[in-house]
Coordinates of C-alpha atoms and ligand atoms in Angstrom, one line a residue:
M1 CA 22.5 37.3 31.4
R2 CA 19.5 39.4 30.5
L3 CA 17.7 41.1 33.3
D4 CA 16.5 44.1 31.5
N5 CA 12.8 44.3 31.2
R6 CA 13.1 46.2 28.0
D7 CA 14.0 42.9 26.2
K8 CA 10.8 41.3 27.4
I9 CA 7.6 41.4 25.4
Q10 CA 5.4 43.9 27.1
K11 CA 2.5 44.1 24.8
Y12 CA 0.7 41.5 22.7
V13 CA -1.8 42.4 20.0
I14 CA -4.3 39.9 18.8
V15 CA -6.1 40.6 15.5
G16 CA -9.4 38.8 15.3
G17 CA -12.3 38.1 17.7
G18 CA -13.5 34.6 16.5
T19 CA -13.0 31.4 18.3
A20 CA -9.2 31.6 17.7
G21 CA -8.9 35.2 18.9
W22 CA -10.8 34.7 22.1
F23 CA -9.3 31.4 23.1
S24 CA -5.8 32.8 22.3
A25 CA -6.6 35.9 24.5
A26 CA -7.9 33.7 27.3
I27 CA -4.9 31.4 27.4
L28 CA -2.5 34.2 27.2
V29 CA -4.1 36.3 29.9
R30 CA -4.2 33.3 32.2
A31 CA -0.6 32.5 31.5
L32 CA 0.6 36.1 31.9
L33 CA -1.3 36.8 35.1
N34 CA 0.7 39.1 37.4
T35 CA 3.5 39.6 34.8
G36 CA 2.4 43.2 33.9
C37 CA 2.1 42.3 30.2
K38 CA -0.7 44.0 28.2
I39 CA -2.9 42.2 25.8
E40 CA -5.1 44.0 23.3
L41 CA -7.6 42.2 21.0
V42 CA -8.6 44.1 17.9
E43 CA -11.8 42.9 16.2
S44 CA -13.4 44.2 13.0
P45 CA -17.0 45.3 13.5
N46 CA -17.5 44.7 9.7
V47 CA -16.1 41.2 9.1
P48 CA -18.2 38.4 10.6
T49 CA -16.6 35.4 12.2
I50 CA -16.9 32.1 10.2
G51 CA -19.8 31.0 12.4
V52 CA -19.1 27.3 12.4
G53 CA -16.9 25.1 14.6
E54 CA -19.2 23.7 17.2
A55 CA -17.8 20.2 17.8
T56 CA -14.8 19.6 20.0
I57 CA -12.6 16.8 21.3
P58 CA -11.8 15.9 25.0
S59 CA -8.8 18.3 25.3
I60 CA -11.4 21.1 25.6
V61 CA -12.2 19.9 29.1
D62 CA -8.5 20.4 30.1
T63 CA -8.6 23.9 28.5
L64 CA -11.6 24.9 30.6
R65 CA -9.9 23.5 33.7
Y66 CA -6.7 25.5 32.8
L67 CA -8.8 28.7 32.5
N68 CA -10.7 27.9 35.8
I69 CA -14.0 28.0 34.0
P70 CA -16.8 26.2 35.9
L71 CA -18.3 23.4 33.7
P72 CA -22.0 24.0 34.6
E73 CA -21.8 27.7 33.9
F74 CA -20.0 27.1 30.5
I75 CA -22.5 24.4 29.5
R76 CA -25.4 26.8 30.4
E77 CA -24.0 29.9 28.7
T78 CA -23.0 28.2 25.5
N79 CA -26.0 25.9 25.0
A80 CA -23.6 23.0 25.0
T81 CA -24.3 19.3 25.0
F82 CA -21.9 16.5 25.7
K83 CA -20.0 14.5 23.1
L84 CA -18.7 10.9 23.6
G85 CA -17.4 10.4 20.0
I86 CA -18.6 10.3 16.4
K87 CA -21.0 7.9 14.7
F88 CA -19.8 7.4 11.1
S89 CA -22.4 6.2 8.7
D90 CA -22.1 5.1 5.1
W91 CA -18.4 5.6 5.0
H92 CA -17.2 2.1 4.1
T93 CA -20.3 1.2 2.1
V94 CA -23.8 2.7 2.1
G95 CA -25.8 1.2 5.0
D96 CA -22.7 0.4 7.2
H97 CA -21.8 2.4 10.3
Y98 CA -19.1 2.5 13.0
W99 CA -18.1 4.5 16.0
H100 CA -15.0 6.5 16.8
Q101 CA -15.1 6.7 20.6
F102 CA -13.5 9.1 23.0
G103 CA -11.3 7.4 25.6
F104 CA -10.0 3.8 25.7
V105 CA -11.4 0.6 24.3
G106 CA -11.2 -2.4 26.6
G107 CA -8.2 -2.5 28.8
K108 CA -4.6 -3.8 28.6
M109 CA -4.6 -7.5 29.2
D110 CA -1.3 -9.2 30.2
D111 CA 0.3 -5.8 29.3
R112 CA -0.5 -6.1 25.6
P113 CA -2.9 -3.9 23.7
F114 CA -6.5 -4.9 24.0
Y115 CA -6.8 -4.6 20.2
Q116 CA -4.4 -7.5 19.7
H117 CA -6.4 -9.8 22.1
W118 CA -9.6 -8.8 20.4
L119 CA -8.0 -9.5 17.0
K120 CA -7.1 -13.0 17.9
Y121 CA -10.7 -13.4 19.3
V122 CA -12.3 -12.3 16.0
M123 CA -9.8 -14.3 13.9
H124 CA -11.1 -17.3 15.9
G125 CA -14.8 -16.5 15.1
G126 CA -15.6 -14.0 17.8
E127 CA -18.4 -11.7 16.9
L128 CA -18.2 -8.7 19.2
D129 CA -17.2 -5.4 17.6
Y130 CA -14.0 -3.7 18.7
T131 CA -15.8 -0.6 19.9
D132 CA -18.4 -2.6 21.8
F133 CA -15.7 -2.6 24.4
S134 CA -15.6 1.2 24.6
P135 CA -17.4 2.7 27.7
S136 CA -18.1 5.9 25.6
V137 CA -19.8 3.9 22.9
A138 CA -21.8 1.9 25.4
M139 CA -23.2 5.2 26.7
A140 CA -23.6 6.9 23.4
K141 CA -25.6 4.0 21.9
H142 CA -28.2 4.4 24.6
N143 CA -28.2 8.2 24.9
K144 CA -26.8 8.0 28.4
F145 CA -24.1 10.2 30.0
H146 CA -22.2 10.6 33.2
I147 CA -18.9 12.1 34.4
G148 CA -17.1 9.6 36.5
N149 CA -15.7 10.3 39.9
P150 CA -11.9 10.0 39.6
N151 CA -11.7 8.9 43.2
K152 CA -14.1 6.0 42.6
P153 CA -13.0 4.4 39.4
N154 CA -15.3 1.8 37.8
N155 CA -15.7 0.1 34.4
L156 CA -16.9 3.4 32.8
S157 CA -13.8 5.4 33.9
A158 CA -12.0 4.9 30.6
S159 CA -14.5 7.1 28.8
T160 CA -13.8 10.8 28.2
Y161 CA -16.0 13.5 26.8
A162 CA -16.0 16.8 24.9
F163 CA -18.8 19.3 24.0
H164 CA -20.9 20.6 21.1
F165 CA -21.4 24.3 21.6
D166 CA -22.6 27.5 20.0
A167 CA -19.4 29.1 18.6
G168 CA -20.9 32.6 18.8
L169 CA -21.9 32.1 22.5
V170 CA -18.4 30.7 23.3
A171 CA -16.8 33.8 21.8
K172 CA -19.2 36.0 23.9
Y173 CA -18.4 34.0 27.1
L174 CA -14.7 34.2 26.5
T175 CA -14.9 38.0 25.7
D176 CA -16.3 38.6 29.2
Y177 CA -13.7 36.2 30.7
C178 CA -10.9 38.1 29.0
V179 CA -12.1 41.6 29.6
N180 CA -12.7 40.8 33.3
N181 CA -9.1 39.6 33.4
G182 CA -7.7 42.8 31.9
V183 CA -7.6 42.2 28.1
I184 CA -8.2 45.5 26.1
H185 CA -11.0 44.9 23.6
T186 CA -10.9 47.2 20.6
K187 CA -13.6 47.1 18.0
S188 CA -11.9 48.5 14.9
H189 CA -11.2 47.3 11.4
V190 CA -7.5 46.9 10.7
R191 CA -6.7 48.4 7.3
D192 CA -2.9 48.3 7.3
V193 CA 0.2 46.7 8.9
V194 CA 3.4 48.5 9.5
L195 CA 6.7 46.7 9.5
D196 CA 10.1 47.8 11.0
D197 CA 13.4 47.5 9.1
R198 CA 13.9 43.9 10.2
G199 CA 10.5 43.0 8.8
F200 CA 8.9 42.6 12.2
I201 CA 5.4 43.9 12.8
K202 CA 5.5 47.3 14.5
S203 CA 1.8 48.2 14.6
V204 CA -1.5 47.6 12.9
I205 CA -3.4 50.6 11.6
S206 CA -7.1 51.0 12.5
E207 CA -9.8 52.3 10.1
K208 CA -9.4 55.7 11.6
G209 CA -5.7 55.8 10.9
Q210 CA -4.6 55.1 14.5
P211 CA -1.6 52.8 15.1
I212 CA -2.0 50.0 17.6
A213 CA 1.5 49.1 18.5
G214 CA 2.8 45.9 20.1
D215 CA 5.9 43.7 20.6
F216 CA 4.3 40.5 19.5
F217 CA 1.3 39.9 17.2
I218 CA -1.1 37.0 17.0
D219 CA -3.0 36.7 13.7
C220 CA -6.5 35.4 14.4
S221 CA -8.0 37.1 11.4
G222 CA -9.3 33.8 10.0
Q223 CA -9.0 32.9 6.3
H224 CA -7.9 36.6 5.7
G225 CA -4.5 35.9 7.1
L226 CA -4.1 39.6 7.5
L227 CA -0.8 39.6 9.2
I228 CA 0.9 36.3 8.4
E229 CA -0.1 36.3 4.7
K230 CA -1.0 39.8 3.6
A231 CA 1.8 41.6 5.5
L232 CA 4.5 38.9 5.9
N233 CA 3.9 36.9 2.8
V234 CA 4.1 33.5 4.4
G235 CA 2.5 31.0 2.0
V236 CA 0.4 27.9 2.6
E237 CA 1.3 24.2 1.9
N238 CA -1.7 23.0 0.0
W239 CA -2.9 19.5 0.9
Q240 CA -5.9 19.5 -1.5
Q241 CA -4.4 16.5 -3.4
Y242 CA -4.9 14.4 -0.2
L243 CA -8.1 16.0 1.2
P244 CA -10.0 17.3 -1.8
V245 CA -13.2 18.6 -0.1
D246 CA -13.3 22.4 -0.3
R247 CA -16.8 23.7 0.4
A248 CA -19.4 23.4 3.1
I249 CA -23.0 24.4 3.4
A250 CA -24.2 25.0 6.9
V251 CA -27.8 25.3 8.1
Q252 CA -29.3 25.4 11.6
S253 CA -32.5 23.6 12.4
E254 CA -34.7 23.2 15.4
T255 CA -33.6 21.2 18.4
L256 CA -34.1 17.4 18.4
S257 CA -36.6 15.8 20.8
Q258 CA -33.8 13.7 22.3
L259 CA -30.2 15.1 22.4
P260 CA -27.7 12.4 21.3
P261 CA -24.3 12.6 23.2
Y262 CA -22.3 12.3 19.9
T263 CA -21.7 13.9 16.6
E264 CA -23.0 12.3 13.4
S265 CA -20.9 12.1 10.3
I266 CA -22.7 10.6 7.3
A267 CA -20.9 10.0 4.0
H268 CA -22.6 11.3 0.9
E269 CA -22.1 11.1 -2.8
H270 CA -19.7 14.1 -3.0
G271 CA -18.4 14.3 0.6
W272 CA -20.1 14.0 4.0
R273 CA -22.7 15.6 6.2
W274 CA -22.5 16.6 9.9
K275 CA -25.2 16.7 12.5
I276 CA -24.4 18.5 15.8
P277 CA -27.0 18.6 18.6
L278 CA -27.1 21.7 20.8
Q279 CA -29.5 22.4 23.6
N280 CA -31.5 24.9 21.6
R281 CA -30.9 23.9 17.9
T282 CA -29.2 21.4 15.6
G283 CA -26.2 22.3 13.4
N284 CA -26.2 20.6 10.0
G285 CA -23.6 20.8 7.3
Y286 CA -22.6 19.3 4.0
V287 CA -18.9 19.2 3.3
Y288 CA -18.2 18.5 -0.4
C289 CA -15.8 18.6 -3.2
S290 CA -16.6 21.4 -5.7
E291 CA -14.8 19.5 -8.5
F292 CA -17.8 17.0 -8.5
C293 CA -20.7 18.9 -7.0
D294 CA -22.2 22.4 -7.5
E295 CA -23.6 24.6 -4.7
N296 CA -27.3 24.0 -5.5
T297 CA -26.9 20.2 -5.6
A298 CA -25.2 20.4 -2.2
I299 CA -27.9 22.6 -0.8
D300 CA -30.6 20.2 -2.0
A301 CA -28.7 17.2 -0.6
L302 CA -28.4 18.8 2.8
N303 CA -32.0 20.1 2.8
R304 CA -33.4 16.6 2.1
H305 CA -31.9 15.3 5.3
I306 CA -32.8 18.1 7.7
I307 CA -35.2 17.0 10.4
G308 CA -37.6 19.6 11.6
E309 CA -37.9 23.3 10.8
K310 CA -34.9 25.2 9.4
L311 CA -33.8 28.2 11.5
T312 CA -31.3 29.8 9.1
D313 CA -30.7 30.1 5.3
P314 CA -27.9 27.9 3.9
K315 CA -24.5 29.5 4.5
V316 CA -21.8 28.6 1.9
L317 CA -18.2 28.4 3.0
S318 CA -15.2 27.6 1.0
F319 CA -11.8 26.5 2.3
V320 CA -8.5 25.1 1.3
T321 CA -7.0 22.2 3.2
G322 CA -3.4 23.0 4.1
K323 CA -1.0 24.4 6.6
R324 CA 0.8 27.7 6.8
D325 CA 4.5 27.2 5.7
K326 CA 5.6 28.8 8.9
I327 CA 3.0 29.1 11.6
W328 CA 5.2 31.4 13.6
F329 CA 7.2 33.9 11.5
K330 CA 9.3 36.7 13.1
N331 CA 7.1 38.4 15.8
C332 CA 3.8 37.0 14.5
L333 CA 2.1 33.7 15.4
S334 CA -0.8 32.6 13.3
V335 CA -3.6 30.8 15.2
G336 CA -6.9 29.4 13.9
L337 CA -7.9 29.5 10.3
S338 CA -5.0 31.9 9.5
S339 CA -2.6 29.1 10.4
G340 CA -4.2 26.6 8.0
F341 CA -7.2 24.3 8.0
L342 CA -7.9 20.6 8.1
E343 CA -11.4 19.8 7.1
P344 CA -13.8 19.3 10.1
L345 CA -14.3 15.6 9.9
E346 CA -12.7 14.9 13.3
S347 CA -13.4 18.4 14.9
T348 CA -9.7 19.1 15.3
S349 CA -9.4 22.9 14.6
I350 CA -10.3 24.2 18.1
N351 CA -7.9 21.7 19.5
L352 CA -5.2 23.1 17.2
I353 CA -6.0 26.6 18.3
V354 CA -5.6 25.7 22.0
K355 CA -2.5 23.5 21.4
G356 CA -0.9 26.2 19.3
M357 CA -1.4 28.7 22.1
M358 CA -0.4 26.4 24.9
D359 CA 2.8 25.4 23.1
F360 CA 3.5 29.1 22.5
V361 CA 3.0 29.9 26.1
N362 CA 5.6 27.3 27.0
C363 CA 8.2 29.0 24.8
I364 CA 7.4 32.7 25.1
P365 CA 10.4 34.5 23.6
D366 CA 12.0 37.9 24.3
K367 CA 11.2 40.7 21.9
D368 CA 13.9 39.6 19.4
C369 CA 12.1 36.2 19.0
N370 CA 15.0 33.8 19.0
Q371 CA 15.0 31.9 15.7
Q372 CA 15.8 28.5 17.1
T373 CA 12.7 28.7 19.4
I374 CA 10.6 29.6 16.3
D375 CA 12.1 26.8 14.3
E376 CA 11.4 24.2 17.0
Y377 CA 7.9 25.5 17.5
N378 CA 7.2 25.3 13.8
R379 CA 8.7 21.8 13.5
L380 CA 6.5 20.4 16.3
M381 CA 3.3 22.1 14.9
D382 CA 4.1 20.7 11.4
I383 CA 4.2 17.2 12.9
E384 CA 0.9 17.7 14.7
Y385 CA -0.8 18.9 11.5
E386 CA 0.6 16.0 9.5
C387 CA -0.5 13.4 12.0
I388 CA -4.1 14.8 11.9
R389 CA -4.0 15.0 8.1
D390 CA -3.0 11.3 7.8
F391 CA -5.8 10.3 10.2
L392 CA -8.4 12.2 8.1
V393 CA -7.2 10.7 4.9
L394 CA -7.6 7.3 6.4
H395 CA -11.4 7.8 6.6
Y396 CA -11.6 8.3 2.8
C397 CA -8.8 6.1 1.3
T398 CA -10.2 3.0 2.9
S399 CA -13.7 3.4 1.6
A400 CA -15.2 0.7 -0.7
R401 CA -17.7 3.2 -2.1
Q402 CA -17.9 3.3 -5.9
D403 CA -21.2 5.0 -6.4
S404 CA -19.9 8.5 -7.6
E405 CA -17.0 10.2 -9.3
F406 CA -16.0 11.5 -5.9
W407 CA -15.6 8.1 -4.3
R408 CA -14.1 6.5 -7.4
S409 CA -11.5 9.2 -7.5
W410 CA -10.0 7.8 -4.3
Q411 CA -8.8 4.8 -6.3
H412 CA -6.1 6.8 -8.0
R413 CA -5.5 9.5 -5.5
S414 CA -2.1 9.5 -3.8
I415 CA -2.0 9.3 0.0
P416 CA 0.9 10.7 2.1
D417 CA 4.0 8.5 2.4
S418 CA 3.7 8.6 6.2
L419 CA 0.2 7.1 6.0
Q420 CA 1.2 4.6 3.3
T421 CA 3.9 3.2 5.6
K422 CA 1.7 3.2 8.6
L423 CA -0.9 1.2 6.8
A424 CA 1.6 -1.3 5.4
L425 CA 3.0 -2.0 8.9
F426 CA -0.5 -2.3 10.3
R427 CA -1.5 -4.8 7.7
Q428 CA 1.1 -7.2 8.9
Q429 CA 0.4 -7.9 12.6
G430 CA -1.8 -5.0 13.5
R431 CA 1.0 -3.0 15.0
L432 CA 0.7 0.8 15.0
F433 CA 3.9 2.8 15.0
Q434 CA 2.7 6.0 16.7
N435 CA 4.3 9.4 16.6
E436 CA 4.2 10.7 20.2
L437 CA 2.8 14.0 18.9
D438 CA -0.1 12.3 17.2
L439 CA -3.3 13.7 18.6
F440 CA -5.1 10.4 18.0
T441 CA -4.2 7.5 20.2
A442 CA -3.8 3.9 19.0
D443 CA -7.4 3.1 20.1
S444 CA -8.7 5.9 17.8
W445 CA -6.7 4.5 14.8
Y446 CA -7.9 1.0 15.6
A447 CA -11.5 2.1 15.7
V448 CA -11.4 3.8 12.3
L449 CA -9.3 1.0 10.7
E450 CA -11.7 -1.6 12.0
G451 CA -14.7 0.6 11.1
M452 CA -13.4 0.8 7.6
K453 CA -12.7 -2.9 7.6
V454 CA -9.0 -2.8 7.4
R455 CA -7.7 -5.9 9.2
P456 CA -4.2 -7.1 9.5
I457 CA -3.3 -10.6 8.1
S458 CA -2.3 -11.8 11.6
Y459 CA -2.1 -10.7 15.2
D460 CA 1.0 -10.0 17.3
P461 CA 2.5 -13.5 18.1
L462 CA 3.2 -12.4 21.7
I463 CA -0.6 -12.6 22.3
D464 CA -0.2 -16.4 22.3
A465 CA 1.5 -16.1 25.7
S466 CA -1.9 -15.3 27.2
D467 CA -4.5 -17.9 28.2
F468 CA -6.9 -17.6 25.2
T469 CA -9.7 -19.6 26.8
K470 CA -9.8 -17.3 29.8
I471 CA -9.7 -14.2 27.6
K472 CA -12.5 -15.5 25.3
Q473 CA -14.7 -16.0 28.3
S474 CA -13.9 -12.7 29.8
L475 CA -14.8 -10.6 26.7
P476 CA -18.6 -11.1 26.8
Q477 CA -18.5 -10.6 30.6
Y478 CA -16.8 -7.3 30.0
I479 CA -19.5 -6.1 27.7
K480 CA -22.2 -7.3 30.1
G481 CA -20.5 -5.3 32.9
L482 CA -20.5 -2.2 30.7
Q483 CA -24.1 -2.6 29.8
D484 CA -25.2 -3.1 33.5
S485 CA -23.4 0.1 34.5
V486 CA -24.8 2.0 31.6
D487 CA -28.4 0.9 32.5
L488 CA -28.0 2.7 35.8
L489 CA -27.1 6.0 34.3
M490 CA -29.2 9.1 33.6
T491 CA -30.0 9.9 30.0
H492 CA -28.0 12.7 28.3
D493 CA -31.0 15.0 28.6
E494 CA -31.5 14.3 32.3
F495 CA -27.8 14.8 32.9
L496 CA -27.8 18.2 31.1
A497 CA -30.9 19.3 33.0
K498 CA -29.2 18.4 36.3
I499 CA -25.9 20.1 35.6
T500 CA -27.4 23.3 34.2
H501 CA -29.9 23.8 36.9
Ligands
FAD601 C1 -17.3 24.0 7.5 C2 -16.5 24.1 8.7 C3 -16.8 23.4 9.8 C4 -16.0 23.4 11.0 N1 -16.3 22.7 12.0 C5 -15.5 22.6 13.1 C6 -15.7 21.8 14.2 O1 -16.7 21.1 14.3 N2 -14.8 21.8 15.2 C7 -13.7 22.5 15.2 O2 -12.9 22.5 16.1 N3 -13.5 23.4 14.2 C8 -14.3 23.5 13.2 N4 -14.1 24.3 12.1 C9 -13.0 25.3 12.3 C10 -13.4 26.5 13.1 O3 -14.6 27.0 12.6 C11 -12.3 27.5 13.2 O4 -11.1 26.9 13.5 C12 -12.7 28.5 14.3 O5 -13.9 29.0 14.2 C13 -11.6 29.6 14.3 O6 -11.9 30.6 13.4 P1 -11.0 31.9 13.4 O7 -11.3 32.5 14.7 O8 -9.6 31.5 13.1 O9 -11.6 32.8 12.2 P2 -13.0 33.6 12.1 O10 -14.1 33.0 12.9 O11 -13.2 33.8 10.7 O12 -12.7 35.0 12.8 C14 -11.9 36.0 12.2 C15 -11.9 37.2 13.0 O13 -11.0 38.1 12.4 C16 -11.6 39.4 12.3 N5 -11.0 40.2 11.2 C17 -10.9 39.8 9.9 N6 -10.4 40.8 9.2 C18 -10.1 41.8 10.1 C19 -9.6 43.1 10.0 N7 -9.2 43.6 8.8 N8 -9.5 43.9 11.1 C20 -9.8 43.4 12.3 N9 -10.4 42.2 12.5 C21 -10.5 41.4 11.4 C22 -13.1 39.1 12.1 O14 -13.9 40.2 12.5 C23 -13.2 37.9 13.1 O15 -13.4 38.4 14.4 C24 -14.9 24.3 11.0 C25 -14.6 25.1 9.9 C26 -15.3 25.0 8.7 C27 -15.0 25.8 7.6

């Protein structure tokens, strides 16, 4: 039995003060409250943060709850708006669009997935879209928003929400949160890393030559990978063959007259474009593949679609899609861009930051960092990354677009075996064999599959046990019920004004 405090981690050092650094510090300081552990965050005054990453998914609401952060204050301080899902335009073919909702679609009927009942309905000539049965989409389409009262469930209760926010303001907000809770904030450029004879990190050396020592190090230095890569030589598994986009142009423009409660993702000749509404401005970006498109062409393509006055010059970002071979190595955990990157199509990176830290908090080791714990952590994180990768690839590989080299390249591009198998199984009777670590629920997969016009050849035969006439009648009534409820709601703008007042 180990009762000696000397074995326990007493000091954590986080390198990097971007979204990853500050979320990591906040989660850690909250988890370690009253344990006497010290946390120091070292941030370079010379290296800017990446400055993008403004759309989230619903797990962010749980994170704020875990951190005891009041929602109205957070919305006010970060210029946030609400997000009910993503509207995808021009992905299957130009002119087509579909929704990827947050929350459930329909409800279980006779204990079978709603999708299967809907499938039988459309196979018999029904015309209502799958996501017409999503409360989130019903609200998003009409620019309405509300947060349901869990004690008074109604037909909108299956919706969930996330935020769009200003990443710089979030880092600022979390800095105050962390410092007020005892995190030491050091502004200093790290110029060196010192290892001990086991290859563990002993300290990082500041610009002025001062060592900052710790027992455990969290690398949040972004694409620099200062600790995990430069000091510990852990490589990256490159997934560019599956997800070839590798550049982005970001421009901020003036705020929209009406704030939509959703992100827009519009497919383009060489990639896709995002539109993210904040209270005080709009984030615009063009994500593209440098093999087919140069920087100026991308900037022109983005500029042509910006509504209103531009507030910033175009910022060019390059990235590689992939995952760190070992996200946790010895006494160093990589979090955020230093741990890998999956392109921002489904806004999953901040979720991976938080998930990575929460999982770490659940298996905090002693100073010697038990190898089995590390291996298990890495195994689980690998699965999470792979599930998200497959979901992202799905958006591209099912497109029917043939109007550019980029889109034609998808005809001969390989897709991961795991996705290939999933699609083959789905194409039979519409069954999804889900990994329990998959961030995206079956309803999310169904929404994108249906949005990209991938339909199975048949439905699950067990559906025939249900009274089809009754179900056929109930479906339009369900939609009418949703519509009636949405009509009574405030607009997204009105809701924001009320909550931030
Ligand atoms: C085009 C694009 C769009 C994106 N959109 C989304 C999105 O919509 N949703 C989402 O969830 N994610 C998105 N992301 C990902 C998101 O931006 C990142 O996951 C998030 O910002 C975390 O970045 P980071 O903190 O790891 O790195 P950074 O923001 O790069 O921060 C790195 C930090 O390390 C510090 N540092 C670097 N070198 C040193 C040094 N030598 N000494 C000390 N400190 C140092 C820097 O000063 C900085 O503070 C997007 C990414 C890209 C590229």
